[in-house]
Structures are given as structure tokens and as C-alpha cells.
Coordinates of C-alpha atoms in Angstrom, one line a residue:
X447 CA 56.6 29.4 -4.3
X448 CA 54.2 27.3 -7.1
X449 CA 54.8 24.2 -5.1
X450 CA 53.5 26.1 -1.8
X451 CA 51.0 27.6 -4.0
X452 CA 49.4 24.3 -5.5
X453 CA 49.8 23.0 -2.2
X454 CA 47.4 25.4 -0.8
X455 CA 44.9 25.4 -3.8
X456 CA 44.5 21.2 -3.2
X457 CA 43.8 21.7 0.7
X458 CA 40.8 24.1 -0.2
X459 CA 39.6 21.8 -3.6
X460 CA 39.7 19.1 -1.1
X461 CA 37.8 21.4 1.6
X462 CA 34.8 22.5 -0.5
X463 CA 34.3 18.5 -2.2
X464 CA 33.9 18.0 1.5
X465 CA 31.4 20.7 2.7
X466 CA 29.6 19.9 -0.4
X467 CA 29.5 16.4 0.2
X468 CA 28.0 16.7 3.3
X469 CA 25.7 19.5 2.1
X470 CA 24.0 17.5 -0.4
X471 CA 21.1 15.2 0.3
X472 CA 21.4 11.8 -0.3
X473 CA 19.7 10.4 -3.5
X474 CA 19.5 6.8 -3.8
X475 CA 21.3 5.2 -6.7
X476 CA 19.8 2.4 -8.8
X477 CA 22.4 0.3 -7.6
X478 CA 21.3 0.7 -3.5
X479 CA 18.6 -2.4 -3.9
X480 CA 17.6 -2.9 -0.4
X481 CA 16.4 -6.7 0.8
X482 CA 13.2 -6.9 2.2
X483 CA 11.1 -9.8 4.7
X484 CA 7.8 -10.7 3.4
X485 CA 4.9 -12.8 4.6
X486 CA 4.4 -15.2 2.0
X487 CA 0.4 -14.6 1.9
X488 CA 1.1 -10.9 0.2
X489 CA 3.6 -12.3 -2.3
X490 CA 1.4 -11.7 -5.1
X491 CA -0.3 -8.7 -4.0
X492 CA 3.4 -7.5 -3.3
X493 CA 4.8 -8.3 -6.6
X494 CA 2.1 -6.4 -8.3
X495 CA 3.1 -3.4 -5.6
X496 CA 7.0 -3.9 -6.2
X497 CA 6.5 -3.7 -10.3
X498 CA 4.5 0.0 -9.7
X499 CA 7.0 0.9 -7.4
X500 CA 9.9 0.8 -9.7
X501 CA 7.6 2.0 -12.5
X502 CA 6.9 5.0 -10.4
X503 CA 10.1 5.7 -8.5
X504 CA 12.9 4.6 -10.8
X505 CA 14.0 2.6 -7.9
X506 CA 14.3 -0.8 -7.3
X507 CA 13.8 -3.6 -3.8
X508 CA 14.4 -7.3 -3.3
X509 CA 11.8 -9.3 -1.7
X510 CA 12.3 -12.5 0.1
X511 CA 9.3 -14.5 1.0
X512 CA 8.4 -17.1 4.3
X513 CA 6.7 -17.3 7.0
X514 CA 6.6 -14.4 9.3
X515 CA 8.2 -17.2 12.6
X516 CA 11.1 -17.8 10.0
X517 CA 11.5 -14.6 8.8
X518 CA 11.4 -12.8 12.0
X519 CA 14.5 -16.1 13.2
X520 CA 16.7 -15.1 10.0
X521 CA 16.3 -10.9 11.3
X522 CA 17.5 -11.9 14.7
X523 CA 20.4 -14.0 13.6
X524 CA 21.8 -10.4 11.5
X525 CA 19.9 -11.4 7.7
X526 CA 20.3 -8.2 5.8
X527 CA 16.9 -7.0 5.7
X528 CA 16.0 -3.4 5.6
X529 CA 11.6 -3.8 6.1
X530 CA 9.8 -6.7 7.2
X531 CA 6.2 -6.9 6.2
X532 CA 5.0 -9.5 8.8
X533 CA 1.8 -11.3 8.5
X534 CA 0.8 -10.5 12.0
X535 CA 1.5 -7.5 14.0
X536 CA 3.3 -9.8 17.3
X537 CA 5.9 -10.7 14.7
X538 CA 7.1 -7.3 14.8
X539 CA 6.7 -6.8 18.2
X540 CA 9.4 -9.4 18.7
X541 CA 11.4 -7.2 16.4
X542 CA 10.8 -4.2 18.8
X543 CA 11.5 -5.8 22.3
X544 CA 14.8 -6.7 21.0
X545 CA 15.5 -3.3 19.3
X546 CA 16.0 -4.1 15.6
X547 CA 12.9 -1.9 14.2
X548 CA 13.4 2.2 13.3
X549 CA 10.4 4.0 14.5
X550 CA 6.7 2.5 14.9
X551 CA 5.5 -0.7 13.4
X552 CA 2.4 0.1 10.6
X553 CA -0.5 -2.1 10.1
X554 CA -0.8 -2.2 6.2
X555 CA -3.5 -4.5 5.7
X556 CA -6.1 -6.8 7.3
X557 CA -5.5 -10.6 6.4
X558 CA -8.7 -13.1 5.4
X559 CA -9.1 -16.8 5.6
X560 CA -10.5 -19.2 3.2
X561 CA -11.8 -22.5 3.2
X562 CA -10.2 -24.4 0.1
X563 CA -10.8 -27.8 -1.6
X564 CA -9.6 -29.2 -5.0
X565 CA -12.5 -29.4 -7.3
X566 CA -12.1 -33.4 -8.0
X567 CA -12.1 -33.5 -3.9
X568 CA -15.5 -34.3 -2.1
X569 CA -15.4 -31.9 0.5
X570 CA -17.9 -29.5 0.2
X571 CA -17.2 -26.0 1.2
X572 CA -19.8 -23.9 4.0
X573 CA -18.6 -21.1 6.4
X574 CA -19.5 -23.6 9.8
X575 CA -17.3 -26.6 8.5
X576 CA -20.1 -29.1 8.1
X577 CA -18.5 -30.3 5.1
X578 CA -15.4 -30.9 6.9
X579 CA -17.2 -32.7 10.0
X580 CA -19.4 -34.8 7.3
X581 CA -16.1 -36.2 5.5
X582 CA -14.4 -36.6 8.6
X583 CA -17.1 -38.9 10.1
X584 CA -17.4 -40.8 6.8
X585 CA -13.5 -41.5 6.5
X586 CA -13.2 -39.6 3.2
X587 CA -11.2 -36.8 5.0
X588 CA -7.6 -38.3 4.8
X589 CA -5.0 -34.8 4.6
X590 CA -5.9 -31.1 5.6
X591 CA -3.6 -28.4 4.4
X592 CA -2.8 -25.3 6.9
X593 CA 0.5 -23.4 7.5
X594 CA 2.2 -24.5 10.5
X595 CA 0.6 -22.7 13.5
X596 CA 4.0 -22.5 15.2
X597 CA 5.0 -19.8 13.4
X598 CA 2.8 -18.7 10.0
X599 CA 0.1 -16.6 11.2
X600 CA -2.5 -17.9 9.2
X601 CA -1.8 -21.3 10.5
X602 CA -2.2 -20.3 13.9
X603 CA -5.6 -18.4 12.5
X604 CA -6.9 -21.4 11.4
X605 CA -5.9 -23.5 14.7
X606 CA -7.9 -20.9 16.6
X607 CA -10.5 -21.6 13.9
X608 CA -10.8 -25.0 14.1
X609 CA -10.9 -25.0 18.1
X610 CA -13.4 -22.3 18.3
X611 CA -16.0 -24.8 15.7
X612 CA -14.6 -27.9 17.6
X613 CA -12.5 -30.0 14.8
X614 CA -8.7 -29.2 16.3
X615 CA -8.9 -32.7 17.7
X616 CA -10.5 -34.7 15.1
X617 CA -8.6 -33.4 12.5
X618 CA -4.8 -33.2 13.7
X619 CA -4.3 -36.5 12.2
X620 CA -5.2 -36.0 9.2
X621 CA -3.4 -32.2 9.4
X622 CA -0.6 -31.5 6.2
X623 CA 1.6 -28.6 7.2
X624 CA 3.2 -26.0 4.8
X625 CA 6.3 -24.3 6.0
X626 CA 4.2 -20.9 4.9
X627 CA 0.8 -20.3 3.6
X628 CA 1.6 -20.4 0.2
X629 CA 2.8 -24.2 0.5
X630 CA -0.2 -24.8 2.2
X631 CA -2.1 -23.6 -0.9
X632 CA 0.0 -25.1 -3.3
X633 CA -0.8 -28.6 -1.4
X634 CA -4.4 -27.9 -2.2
X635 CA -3.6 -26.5 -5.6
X636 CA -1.9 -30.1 -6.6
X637 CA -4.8 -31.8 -5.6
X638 CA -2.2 -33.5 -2.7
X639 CA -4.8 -33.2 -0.2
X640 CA -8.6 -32.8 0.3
X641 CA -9.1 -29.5 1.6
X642 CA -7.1 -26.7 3.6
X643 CA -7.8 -22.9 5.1
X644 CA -5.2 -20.7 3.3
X645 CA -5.0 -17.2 3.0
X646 CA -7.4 -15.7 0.6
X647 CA -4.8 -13.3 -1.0
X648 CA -3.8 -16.7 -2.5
X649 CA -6.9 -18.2 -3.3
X650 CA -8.9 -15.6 -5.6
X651 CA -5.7 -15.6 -8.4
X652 CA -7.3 -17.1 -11.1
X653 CA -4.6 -19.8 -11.4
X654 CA -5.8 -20.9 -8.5
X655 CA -9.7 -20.7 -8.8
X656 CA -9.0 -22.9 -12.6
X657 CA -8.7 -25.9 -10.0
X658 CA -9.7 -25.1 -6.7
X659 CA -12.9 -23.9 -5.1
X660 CA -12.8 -21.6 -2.3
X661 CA -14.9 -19.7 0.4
X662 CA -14.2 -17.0 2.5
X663 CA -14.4 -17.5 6.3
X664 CA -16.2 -15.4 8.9
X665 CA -13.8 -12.8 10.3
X666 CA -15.4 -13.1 13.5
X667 CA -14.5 -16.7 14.0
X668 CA -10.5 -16.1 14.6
X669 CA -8.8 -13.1 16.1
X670 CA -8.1 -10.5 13.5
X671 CA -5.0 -10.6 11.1
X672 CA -3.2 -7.3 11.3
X673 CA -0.8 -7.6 8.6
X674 CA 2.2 -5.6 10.6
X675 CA 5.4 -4.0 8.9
X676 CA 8.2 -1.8 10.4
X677 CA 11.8 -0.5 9.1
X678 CA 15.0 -2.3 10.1
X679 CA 18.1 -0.6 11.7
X680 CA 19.7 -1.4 8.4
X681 CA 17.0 0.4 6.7
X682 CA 18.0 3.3 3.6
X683 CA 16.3 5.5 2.0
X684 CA 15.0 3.7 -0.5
X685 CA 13.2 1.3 2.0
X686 CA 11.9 3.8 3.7
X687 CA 10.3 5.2 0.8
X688 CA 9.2 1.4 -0.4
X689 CA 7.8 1.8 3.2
X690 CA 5.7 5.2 2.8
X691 CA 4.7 3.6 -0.5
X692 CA 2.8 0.8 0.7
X693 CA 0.8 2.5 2.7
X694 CA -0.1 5.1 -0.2
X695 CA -3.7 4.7 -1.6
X696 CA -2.5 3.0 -5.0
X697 CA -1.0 0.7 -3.4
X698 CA -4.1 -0.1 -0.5
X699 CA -6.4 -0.2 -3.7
X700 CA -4.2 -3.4 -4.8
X701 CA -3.9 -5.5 -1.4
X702 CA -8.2 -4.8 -1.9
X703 CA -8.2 -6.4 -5.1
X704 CA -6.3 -9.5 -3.2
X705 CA -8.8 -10.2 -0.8
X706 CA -7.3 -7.8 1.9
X707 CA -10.0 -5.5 3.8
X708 CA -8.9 -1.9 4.5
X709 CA -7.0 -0.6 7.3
X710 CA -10.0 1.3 8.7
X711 CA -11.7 -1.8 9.6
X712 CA -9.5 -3.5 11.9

């Protein structure tokens, strides 16, 4: 009779852990770090972004940074992301088509370029490119630093760019690729080449401006950078509230101080 009797009393111990288990919301545990894609021309911004985070939520994320072409390649072949933040909303469009993104893609931020040049270099920095055209006609323009238009964003930006005030040509010779934009601007930054157009996210840190010059670019001469991101199938709740979190105001007021315009204005 006690063994029937503790028999019964286990099956309903066992049948309310249950019911309660699946009655109680999930909390994410310190432990659940989620992986998330990032464009490498917010890494800074982002950084900044991931430190309040955790400071605000207890919670922590993983970011890995690259090119939004390379980033988007390592999604496809099953890389355990759970967000991308893509430099450029058709990155994440790719995503969608293919149906690896949970809900709708977000714009986050609007992306700027700048014209850079070392300050020992002799290019001379103006919003038309003069400088450019001048050093290039003289034979003092030997390497250019952009990310590689094939798949960084900003690369592409700046091809478009450089068409649109008719240097593509003339300067593809003399053209030093970065995998991403922030090799690009560490090309510049070493004083490895004359000048480059990099994000400005990158350009305005001050351990940047100690040895290069910079100058913002006109908005109006490439298409606009809608800095995209979306959730990934894999995505838990802690991405998702990494997610809701950058698009809070605290956060906006941060990709501002990097350069970024608002939202509103794309």
C-alpha cells in the first residue's frame, strides 16, 4: 500500500513541475549569450551600445564584425547568428528571400561617407574631389583606400561616388581594397596610402582624427545608406530584446554622436 502510495504522489510531483514549467515565462539566464552579425562601420558606435546594454539589462551579446557580403555568406552557410545589423538594407533582403529573418527588417541608422587623407599625405580634402583629380594628374596619387564594392556597402557607396564625379576610371589603378570599411580606414590610419572614403562612424574617433584629416561627403552624391537589421530564426529572447534596444532613443542618441543621421531623415 506505501509503495502504491508513493507511487502515486511522484506521478503528480512530476505533473505539477511540468504544468509549472510550461506556465512560467522564460527569463533569459546570463549564461544564454546570443552571437550577433555586425557591419564593421558601427563597431564602435556598437560597442559603446553593447557596454549600456549589459549595464542596463544584466544581460549579455556577442558581436562579430565584417562586411555586411561576408556576413550575410557565413548566415547562409548555418553561422550561429541570432541578429544581423547589416550595413545596407539589400543585405537583409537577401536574408528574407531565402527565409532566415523573424519578422520585418528595421532601419536603425543612416550611414555617412568621408573623404580621408593622412595628415603627412598631400591630398587635400574638398567635397567635389578636386584634390583627388589635382594629385592624380600630377602622379602624386599612388594608393586609394575603399572597402571592396563587391560586397561592403560603403565600398559600393563610394564606387557610385566616384562615377557620379567621374574618377572610377582614373583611379582604379591606384584603388587599395579593405575586406570591410574598417580596413579601409586602418589603411589610411597607417599612413599605407594617400587617401580613401571610409565610413565616418570611423573617422570622427579621436584616435583617428590624432593622424588623419577628414571631411564629410555630400549625401546627395551616392544613394542613401540605410543601415538595415533583422532577427534570425535562431533568434532568443535576449536578441530580441538587444534588438528592441537599439532602436530605443539612448541608444539612437549614440549612433548620432558617431556620425550617423537619424532615422527620420532617410
Amino acid at each position: 500500500m506505501r509503495q502504491c502510495l508513493s507511487v502515486i504522489l511522484l506521478f503528480w510531483s512530476l505533473f505539477f513541475t511540468a504544468f509549472s514549467a510550461q506556465a512560467t515565462p522564460v527569463i533569459p539566464h546570463k549564461t544564454d549569450i546570443p552571437l550577433i552579425a555586425a557591419a564593421s562601420s558601427i563597431k564602435f558606435a556598437l560597442d559603446d551600445i553593447v557596454k549600456q546594454f549589459e549595464a542596463d539589462t544584466g544581460l549579455s551579446v556577442n558581436v562579430s564584425y565584417g562586411s555586411s557580403g561576408n556576413l550575410v555568406a557565413q548566415i547562409m552557410h548555418g553561422a550561429p547568428f541570432q541578429l544581423f545589423l547589416s550595413a545596407d538594407e539589400s543585405y537583409v533582403e537577401q536574408l528574407a528571400k531565402v527565409h532566415l529573418i523573424k519578422g520585418e527588417a528595421q532601419v536603425y541608422a543612416i550611414g555617412k561617407l568621408a573623404l580621408v587623407a593622412p595628415k603627412s599625405s598631400p591630398l587635400l580634402l574638398d567635397k567635389a574631389l578636386l584634390g583627388v583629380k589635382t594629385l592624380l594628374a600630377s602622379g602624386q596619387l599612388y594608393r586609394f583606400a575603399i572597402a571592396n564594392p563587391r560586397h561592403a556597402p560603403y565600398g559600393e557607396r563610394a564606387q557610385v561616388l566616384l562615377n557620379r564625379l567621374g574618377l572610377w576610371d582614373k583611379i582604379q589603378p591606384r584603388l587599395v581594397l579593405g575586406e570591410n570599411v574598417s580596413q579601409a580606414a586602418q589603411f589610411v590610419l597607417t599612413g599605407a596610402v594617400e587617401g580613401g572614403i571610409v565610413a565616418l562612424s570611423l573617422a570622427i574617433r579621436p584616435q583617428f582624427t590624432e593622424k588623419v584629416n577628414y571631411l564629410v561627403l555630400p549625401m546627395d552624391l551616392y544613394p542613401p545608406l540605410k543601415q538595415s537589421m533583422a532577427l534570425l530564426n535562431k533568434a532568443d529572447t535576449t536578441a530580441a530584446l538587444f534588438y528592441q534596444y537599439v532602436l530605443s532613443s539612448k541608444t539612437q542618441s549614440i549612433f548620432k554622436q558617431y556620425g550617423f543621421a537619424k532615422i527620420e531623415s532617410q
